[in-house]
Amino acid sequence: MDYVDAQRVEGIFFNERDPDSQPQDVEMVSHEENSESINARYDMDRNKENLALIVNNESFDESIKLPKRQGSERDASAIKKALKSLHFKVIVRKNLSVKQMTQIFTDISKDNHAKHNCFVCVILTHGEDDNQIYGTDGKVSLDTLVEMLLPDRCPSLIGKPKLFFIQACRGTKLDSGVIMHDAQAVRDKYQNVTSHKVPVWADFLLAYSTVPGFYSWRSSTNGSWFIQSLAHILERDGDKLELQQLMLSVNSSVAYEYESNASDSSWNGMKQVPCIVSMLTKELHFYT
């Protein structure tokens, strides 16, 4: 999200603090002054579940004049299979209205997630710029949905990774790409933490299928470039590589392995690259 004016947002405390305590001068803590360390990895307890929600909006009301998203069912099936291979409990919801989308996020925010290591949400739908995505009957801001999982609304996910993967257009621009002169070559811890307070936006990752303002490509028979790459890489390497490495592989796959081939020549030869916005504070390693 972009804001014209900076906004001050209070962090969230893990532990209660004395309301009568007096403010103290702020001090910076250097690495050398304190040997206390925090775990560099998110806790992925094998005795707990990983929770995932897939929202697959494929068909839309005639009133909003949006075409059926052919190939979306293939995306939903592929990403579900990949997440289940990484021990996720996967909830799939299809063709949700704006009210239904809002309600399911409200329900998730109120759940007790003590038994969950992390939360993943995959949204497959039409979209526009300014982070607007579509329910079957109209638009809703993605921010509105994501913010329901902020600590003040969903305290049981504090400190746990919350990952969003968004397959949707973010505008109408087309990326025609550029020729690389070396294309052939392409082919071939912060330890001294004393505070128990974390920023409210910590531990989120938002992975968009494309950069702001641009079209997102999807095949009516094979599914979208982004979700197919994500599903393939999660299933192949999800138990071997850290999440940031996995997402780097997804970016590379979409950027180099795909190019549009349309009947309309003006849509031919187009490229795409995903956009990963990470507020994660630790390494994330899945398990099988």
mmCIF file of C-alpha atoms in Angstrom:
data_model
loop_
_atom_site.group_PDB
_atom_site.id
_atom_site.type_symbol
_atom_site.label_atom_id
_atom_site.label_comp_id
_atom_site.label_asym_id
_atom_site.label_seq_id
_atom_site.Cartn_x
_atom_site.Cartn_y
_atom_site.Cartn_z
ATOM 1 C CA MET A 1 0.000 0.000 0.000
ATOM 2 C CA ASP A 2 1.165 3.526 -0.739
ATOM 3 C CA TYR A 3 0.124 6.440 1.380
ATOM 4 C CA VAL A 4 0.615 10.122 0.550
ATOM 5 C CA ASP A 5 1.149 10.921 4.212
ATOM 6 C CA ALA A 6 3.155 8.788 6.581
ATOM 7 C CA GLN A 7 1.071 7.116 9.232
ATOM 8 C CA ARG A 8 2.207 6.179 12.689
ATOM 9 C CA VAL A 9 1.285 2.625 13.637
ATOM 10 C CA GLU A 10 1.784 1.253 17.109
ATOM 11 C CA GLY A 11 3.483 -2.094 17.495
ATOM 12 C CA ILE A 12 2.113 -5.053 19.409
ATOM 13 C CA PHE A 13 3.550 -6.376 22.672
ATOM 14 C CA PHE A 14 3.961 -10.080 23.203
ATOM 15 C CA ASN A 15 3.894 -9.552 26.967
ATOM 16 C CA GLU A 16 1.971 -7.122 29.139
ATOM 17 C CA ARG A 17 3.799 -4.098 30.445
ATOM 18 C CA ASP A 18 3.291 -2.032 33.564
ATOM 19 C CA PRO A 19 0.901 0.823 32.689
ATOM 20 C CA ASP A 20 2.394 2.902 35.503
ATOM 21 C CA SER A 21 5.944 2.596 34.272
ATOM 22 C CA GLN A 22 7.662 5.835 33.321
ATOM 23 C CA PRO A 23 9.025 6.460 29.824
ATOM 24 C CA GLN A 24 12.746 6.054 29.502
ATOM 25 C CA ASP A 25 15.325 7.414 27.121
ATOM 26 C CA VAL A 26 15.654 5.363 23.954
ATOM 27 C CA GLU A 27 18.922 3.506 23.572
ATOM 28 C CA MET A 28 20.311 1.648 20.598
ATOM 29 C CA VAL A 29 21.576 -1.855 21.402
ATOM 30 C CA SER A 30 24.673 -2.865 19.485
ATOM 31 C CA HIS A 31 25.498 -6.446 18.534
ATOM 32 C CA GLU A 32 28.527 -6.429 20.780
ATOM 33 C CA GLU A 33 26.623 -5.306 23.864
ATOM 34 C CA ASN A 34 24.303 -8.262 24.098
ATOM 35 C CA SER A 35 24.810 -11.913 23.237
ATOM 36 C CA GLU A 36 21.132 -12.835 23.624
ATOM 37 C CA SER A 37 19.787 -14.196 20.348
ATOM 38 C CA ILE A 38 16.454 -15.112 18.853
ATOM 39 C CA ASN A 39 15.720 -18.069 16.654
ATOM 40 C CA ALA A 40 16.516 -17.181 13.055
ATOM 41 C CA ARG A 41 13.797 -19.514 11.773
ATOM 42 C CA TYR A 42 10.050 -19.556 12.207
ATOM 43 C CA ASP A 43 8.913 -22.421 14.382
ATOM 44 C CA MET A 44 7.411 -25.042 12.079
ATOM 45 C CA ASP A 45 6.383 -27.687 14.608
ATOM 46 C CA ARG A 46 5.713 -31.011 12.910
ATOM 47 C CA ASN A 47 3.041 -31.697 15.514
ATOM 48 C CA LYS A 48 1.053 -28.676 14.356
ATOM 49 C CA GLU A 49 -0.837 -28.009 11.131
ATOM 50 C CA ASN A 50 -0.110 -25.497 8.415
ATOM 51 C CA LEU A 51 -3.330 -23.790 7.296
ATOM 52 C CA ALA A 52 -4.096 -22.633 3.742
ATOM 53 C CA LEU A 53 -7.086 -20.957 2.111
ATOM 54 C CA ILE A 54 -7.589 -20.948 -1.667
ATOM 55 C CA VAL A 55 -10.180 -18.510 -3.044
ATOM 56 C CA ASN A 56 -10.869 -19.429 -6.664
ATOM 57 C CA ASN A 57 -13.140 -16.883 -8.320
ATOM 58 C CA GLU A 58 -13.681 -18.246 -11.796
ATOM 59 C CA SER A 59 -17.173 -17.059 -12.812
ATOM 60 C CA PHE A 60 -18.672 -13.623 -12.208
ATOM 61 C CA ASP A 61 -22.105 -12.041 -12.181
ATOM 62 C CA GLU A 62 -23.289 -10.716 -15.529
ATOM 63 C CA SER A 63 -23.786 -7.291 -13.954
ATOM 64 C CA ILE A 64 -20.036 -6.638 -13.644
ATOM 65 C CA LYS A 65 -19.247 -7.849 -17.178
ATOM 66 C CA LEU A 66 -16.102 -9.837 -16.473
ATOM 67 C CA PRO A 67 -15.189 -12.938 -18.480
ATOM 68 C CA LYS A 68 -14.903 -16.386 -16.972
ATOM 69 C CA ARG A 69 -11.358 -17.086 -15.864
ATOM 70 C CA GLN A 70 -10.683 -20.179 -17.967
ATOM 71 C CA GLY A 71 -7.803 -22.215 -16.566
ATOM 72 C CA SER A 72 -8.301 -21.068 -12.965
ATOM 73 C CA GLU A 73 -9.525 -24.498 -11.880
ATOM 74 C CA ARG A 74 -6.228 -25.932 -13.068
ATOM 75 C CA ASP A 75 -4.388 -23.360 -10.939
ATOM 76 C CA ALA A 76 -6.488 -24.190 -7.876
ATOM 77 C CA SER A 77 -5.845 -27.916 -8.313
ATOM 78 C CA ALA A 78 -2.090 -27.485 -8.800
ATOM 79 C CA ILE A 79 -1.517 -25.194 -5.825
ATOM 80 C CA LYS A 80 -3.726 -27.334 -3.577
ATOM 81 C CA LYS A 81 -1.661 -30.413 -4.449
ATOM 82 C CA ALA A 82 1.591 -28.529 -3.768
ATOM 83 C CA LEU A 83 0.411 -27.201 -0.399
ATOM 84 C CA LYS A 84 -0.872 -30.592 0.720
ATOM 85 C CA SER A 85 2.568 -32.040 -0.069
ATOM 86 C CA LEU A 86 3.940 -29.564 2.507
ATOM 87 C CA HIS A 87 1.474 -30.703 5.188
ATOM 88 C CA PHE A 88 -1.043 -27.899 4.781
ATOM 89 C CA LYS A 89 -4.667 -28.309 5.667
ATOM 90 C CA VAL A 90 -6.200 -26.705 2.574
ATOM 91 C CA ILE A 91 -9.594 -24.991 2.496
ATOM 92 C CA VAL A 92 -10.910 -24.262 -1.012
ATOM 93 C CA ARG A 93 -13.702 -21.773 -1.650
ATOM 94 C CA LYS A 94 -15.002 -21.055 -5.138
ATOM 95 C CA ASN A 95 -16.834 -18.084 -6.657
ATOM 96 C CA LEU A 96 -17.206 -15.927 -3.555
ATOM 97 C CA SER A 97 -19.010 -12.596 -3.475
ATOM 98 C CA VAL A 98 -17.362 -9.618 -1.812
ATOM 99 C CA LYS A 99 -19.471 -10.237 1.290
ATOM 100 C CA GLN A 100 -18.475 -13.902 1.374
ATOM 101 C CA MET A 101 -14.787 -13.068 0.928
ATOM 102 C CA THR A 102 -14.975 -10.552 3.754
ATOM 103 C CA GLN A 103 -16.804 -13.037 5.964
ATOM 104 C CA ILE A 104 -14.306 -15.854 5.507
ATOM 105 C CA PHE A 105 -11.446 -13.553 6.461
ATOM 106 C CA THR A 106 -13.436 -12.359 9.460
ATOM 107 C CA ASP A 107 -13.948 -15.973 10.514
ATOM 108 C CA ILE A 108 -10.253 -16.764 10.109
ATOM 109 C CA SER A 109 -9.286 -13.695 12.125
ATOM 110 C CA LYS A 110 -11.480 -14.873 15.014
ATOM 111 C CA ASP A 111 -10.209 -18.458 14.985
ATOM 112 C CA ASN A 112 -7.722 -19.699 17.543
ATOM 113 C CA HIS A 113 -4.570 -20.513 15.564
ATOM 114 C CA ALA A 114 -2.594 -21.986 18.451
ATOM 115 C CA LYS A 115 -2.437 -25.300 16.557
ATOM 116 C CA HIS A 116 -1.190 -23.679 13.333
ATOM 117 C CA ASN A 117 2.405 -22.909 12.360
ATOM 118 C CA CYS A 118 1.512 -20.460 9.611
ATOM 119 C CA PHE A 119 -1.264 -19.244 7.344
ATOM 120 C CA VAL A 120 -1.230 -19.178 3.540
ATOM 121 C CA CYS A 121 -3.855 -17.564 1.338
ATOM 122 C CA VAL A 122 -4.022 -18.009 -2.439
ATOM 123 C CA ILE A 123 -6.429 -15.698 -4.278
ATOM 124 C CA LEU A 124 -7.272 -16.410 -7.921
ATOM 125 C CA THR A 125 -9.428 -13.703 -9.461
ATOM 126 C CA HIS A 126 -9.660 -10.653 -11.699
ATOM 127 C CA GLY A 127 -8.000 -7.488 -10.469
ATOM 128 C CA GLU A 128 -7.242 -3.855 -11.189
ATOM 129 C CA ASP A 129 -4.716 -1.275 -10.068
ATOM 130 C CA ASP A 130 -4.659 0.115 -6.508
ATOM 131 C CA ASN A 131 -4.831 -3.440 -5.107
ATOM 132 C CA GLN A 132 -8.458 -3.930 -6.137
ATOM 133 C CA ILE A 133 -9.547 -7.542 -6.598
ATOM 134 C CA TYR A 134 -12.916 -8.974 -7.574
ATOM 135 C CA GLY A 135 -15.510 -11.037 -5.834
ATOM 136 C CA THR A 136 -18.206 -12.448 -8.072
ATOM 137 C CA ASP A 137 -20.318 -9.309 -7.664
ATOM 138 C CA GLY A 138 -17.825 -6.449 -7.417
ATOM 139 C CA LYS A 139 -14.504 -5.108 -6.191
ATOM 140 C CA VAL A 140 -12.863 -5.190 -2.789
ATOM 141 C CA SER A 141 -9.503 -3.854 -1.693
ATOM 142 C CA LEU A 142 -6.967 -6.581 -1.030
ATOM 143 C CA ASP A 143 -5.726 -4.408 1.817
ATOM 144 C CA THR A 144 -9.117 -4.722 3.509
ATOM 145 C CA LEU A 145 -8.810 -8.502 3.567
ATOM 146 C CA VAL A 146 -5.144 -8.669 4.571
ATOM 147 C CA GLU A 147 -5.625 -6.176 7.391
ATOM 148 C CA MET A 148 -8.091 -8.533 9.046
ATOM 149 C CA LEU A 149 -5.095 -10.671 10.006
ATOM 150 C CA LEU A 150 -3.186 -7.844 11.689
ATOM 151 C CA PRO A 151 -2.460 -8.494 15.374
ATOM 152 C CA ASP A 152 -5.282 -6.367 16.770
ATOM 153 C CA ARG A 153 -7.833 -8.469 14.874
ATOM 154 C CA CYS A 154 -6.066 -11.826 14.833
ATOM 155 C CA PRO A 155 -3.828 -12.066 17.914
ATOM 156 C CA SER A 156 -3.347 -15.836 17.641
ATOM 157 C CA LEU A 157 -1.260 -15.357 14.470
ATOM 158 C CA ILE A 158 1.159 -12.891 16.076
ATOM 159 C CA GLY A 159 4.725 -13.946 15.313
ATOM 160 C CA LYS A 160 3.599 -16.523 12.742
ATOM 161 C CA PRO A 161 4.159 -16.163 8.978
ATOM 162 C CA LYS A 162 1.144 -15.041 6.950
ATOM 163 C CA LEU A 163 1.684 -15.565 3.231
ATOM 164 C CA PHE A 164 -0.531 -14.243 0.438
ATOM 165 C CA PHE A 165 -0.208 -15.330 -3.197
ATOM 166 C CA ILE A 166 -2.314 -13.200 -5.536
ATOM 167 C CA GLN A 167 -3.036 -14.242 -9.120
ATOM 168 C CA ALA A 168 -4.790 -11.201 -10.594
ATOM 169 C CA CYS A 169 -4.167 -8.363 -12.992
ATOM 170 C CA ARG A 170 -2.945 -5.135 -11.413
ATOM 171 C CA GLY A 171 -3.647 -2.934 -14.419
ATOM 172 C CA THR A 172 -3.672 -3.079 -18.204
ATOM 173 C CA LYS A 173 -0.045 -2.339 -19.119
ATOM 174 C CA LEU A 174 1.831 -4.936 -21.157
ATOM 175 C CA ASP A 175 5.502 -5.776 -20.682
ATOM 176 C CA SER A 176 7.087 -6.301 -24.088
ATOM 177 C CA GLY A 177 10.439 -7.195 -22.544
ATOM 178 C CA VAL A 178 13.933 -6.274 -23.742
ATOM 179 C CA ILE A 179 16.643 -8.248 -25.499
ATOM 180 C CA MET A 180 19.488 -9.319 -23.250
ATOM 181 C CA HIS A 181 22.971 -9.324 -24.786
ATOM 182 C CA ASP A 182 23.973 -12.188 -22.492
ATOM 183 C CA ALA A 183 20.744 -14.153 -22.882
ATOM 184 C CA GLN A 184 22.667 -17.337 -23.639
ATOM 185 C CA ALA A 185 24.455 -17.163 -20.306
ATOM 186 C CA VAL A 186 21.115 -16.720 -18.566
ATOM 187 C CA ARG A 187 19.771 -19.787 -20.091
ATOM 188 C CA ASP A 188 22.739 -21.985 -19.646
ATOM 189 C CA LYS A 189 20.448 -11.682 11.627
ATOM 190 C CA TYR A 190 19.814 -9.593 14.183
ATOM 191 C CA GLN A 191 20.784 -11.317 17.465
ATOM 192 C CA ASN A 192 20.611 -8.745 20.215
ATOM 193 C CA VAL A 193 16.908 -8.202 20.646
ATOM 194 C CA THR A 194 15.743 -7.124 24.088
ATOM 195 C CA SER A 195 12.230 -5.886 23.202
ATOM 196 C CA HIS A 196 9.147 -8.088 23.143
ATOM 197 C CA LYS A 197 7.414 -5.708 20.753
ATOM 198 C CA VAL A 198 6.954 -6.355 17.045
ATOM 199 C CA PRO A 199 5.626 -4.111 14.254
ATOM 200 C CA VAL A 200 2.021 -4.865 13.318
ATOM 201 C CA TRP A 201 2.998 -5.609 9.706
ATOM 202 C CA ALA A 202 5.810 -7.997 10.665
ATOM 203 C CA ASP A 203 5.655 -11.598 9.426
ATOM 204 C CA PHE A 204 3.609 -10.942 6.263
ATOM 205 C CA LEU A 205 4.583 -11.810 2.707
ATOM 206 C CA LEU A 206 2.551 -10.605 -0.275
ATOM 207 C CA ALA A 207 3.460 -12.307 -3.542
ATOM 208 C CA TYR A 208 1.739 -10.771 -6.555
ATOM 209 C CA SER A 209 1.687 -12.420 -9.961
ATOM 210 C CA THR A 210 2.818 -9.172 -11.591
ATOM 211 C CA VAL A 211 4.104 -5.694 -10.791
ATOM 212 C CA PRO A 212 1.726 -2.759 -10.130
ATOM 213 C CA GLY A 213 -0.114 -1.496 -13.185
ATOM 214 C CA PHE A 214 0.500 -4.556 -15.343
ATOM 215 C CA TYR A 215 -1.477 -7.364 -16.904
ATOM 216 C CA SER A 216 -1.140 -10.897 -15.498
ATOM 217 C CA TRP A 217 -1.042 -13.773 -17.978
ATOM 218 C CA ARG A 218 -3.147 -16.923 -17.782
ATOM 219 C CA SER A 219 -3.658 -19.747 -20.259
ATOM 220 C CA SER A 220 -7.219 -20.996 -20.647
ATOM 221 C CA THR A 221 -5.908 -24.565 -20.850
ATOM 222 C CA ASN A 222 -2.733 -24.603 -18.753
ATOM 223 C CA GLY A 223 -3.465 -22.064 -16.027
ATOM 224 C CA SER A 224 -1.544 -18.928 -15.062
ATOM 225 C CA TRP A 225 2.202 -18.486 -15.412
ATOM 226 C CA PHE A 226 2.604 -17.467 -11.771
ATOM 227 C CA ILE A 227 0.534 -20.110 -10.007
ATOM 228 C CA GLN A 228 1.784 -22.954 -12.212
ATOM 229 C CA SER A 229 5.396 -21.932 -11.507
ATOM 230 C CA LEU A 230 4.692 -21.509 -7.795
ATOM 231 C CA ALA A 231 2.987 -24.897 -7.503
ATOM 232 C CA HIS A 232 5.735 -26.687 -9.426
ATOM 233 C CA ILE A 233 8.548 -25.165 -7.374
ATOM 234 C CA LEU A 234 6.807 -25.700 -4.016
ATOM 235 C CA GLU A 235 6.186 -29.339 -4.838
ATOM 236 C CA ARG A 236 9.706 -29.891 -6.162
ATOM 237 C CA ASP A 237 11.789 -27.872 -3.688
ATOM 238 C CA GLY A 238 9.430 -26.813 -0.896
ATOM 239 C CA ASP A 239 11.030 -29.133 1.648
ATOM 240 C CA LYS A 240 14.588 -28.295 0.568
ATOM 241 C CA LEU A 241 14.853 -24.515 0.156
ATOM 242 C CA GLU A 242 14.028 -21.522 2.325
ATOM 243 C CA LEU A 243 10.970 -19.516 1.213
ATOM 244 C CA GLN A 244 12.935 -16.564 -0.179
ATOM 245 C CA GLN A 245 14.939 -18.963 -2.340
ATOM 246 C CA LEU A 246 11.723 -20.586 -3.503
ATOM 247 C CA MET A 247 10.250 -17.221 -4.481
ATOM 248 C CA LEU A 248 13.420 -16.266 -6.322
ATOM 249 C CA SER A 249 13.011 -19.456 -8.358
ATOM 250 C CA VAL A 250 9.367 -18.547 -9.055
ATOM 251 C CA ASN A 251 10.362 -15.076 -10.269
ATOM 252 C CA SER A 252 13.029 -16.567 -12.498
ATOM 253 C CA SER A 253 10.673 -19.192 -13.920
ATOM 254 C CA VAL A 254 7.956 -16.685 -14.811
ATOM 255 C CA ALA A 255 10.424 -14.137 -16.197
ATOM 256 C CA TYR A 256 12.491 -16.452 -18.393
ATOM 257 C CA GLU A 257 10.360 -19.482 -19.224
ATOM 258 C CA TYR A 258 7.173 -17.780 -20.393
ATOM 259 C CA GLU A 259 6.250 -15.488 -23.278
ATOM 260 C CA SER A 260 2.818 -14.733 -24.693
ATOM 261 C CA ASN A 261 1.733 -16.239 -28.009
ATOM 262 C CA ALA A 262 -1.647 -14.774 -28.931
ATOM 263 C CA SER A 263 -3.712 -14.703 -32.106
ATOM 264 C CA ASP A 264 -3.628 -10.904 -31.896
ATOM 265 C CA SER A 265 -0.072 -9.926 -32.857
ATOM 266 C CA SER A 266 -0.206 -6.854 -30.602
ATOM 267 C CA TRP A 267 -0.377 -9.230 -27.622
ATOM 268 C CA ASN A 268 2.477 -11.436 -28.821
ATOM 269 C CA GLY A 269 5.897 -11.699 -27.223
ATOM 270 C CA MET A 270 4.868 -10.213 -23.862
ATOM 271 C CA LYS A 271 6.654 -10.959 -20.613
ATOM 272 C CA GLN A 272 5.839 -10.895 -16.911
ATOM 273 C CA VAL A 273 7.633 -10.902 -13.569
ATOM 274 C CA PRO A 274 6.037 -11.434 -10.149
ATOM 275 C CA CYS A 275 6.364 -8.875 -7.375
ATOM 276 C CA ILE A 276 7.298 -10.129 -3.912
ATOM 277 C CA VAL A 277 6.767 -7.844 -0.925
ATOM 278 C CA SER A 278 8.233 -9.426 2.192
ATOM 279 C CA MET A 279 7.906 -8.289 5.786
ATOM 280 C CA LEU A 280 9.081 -11.649 7.104
ATOM 281 C CA THR A 281 11.549 -11.414 9.975
ATOM 282 C CA LYS A 282 12.920 -14.953 9.979
ATOM 283 C CA GLU A 283 13.734 -17.751 7.593
ATOM 284 C CA LEU A 284 10.810 -19.995 6.699
ATOM 285 C CA HIS A 285 11.462 -23.654 6.017
ATOM 286 C CA PHE A 286 8.558 -25.956 5.209
ATOM 287 C CA TYR A 287 8.692 -29.659 6.013
ATOM 288 C CA THR A 288 7.271 -32.876 4.579
#
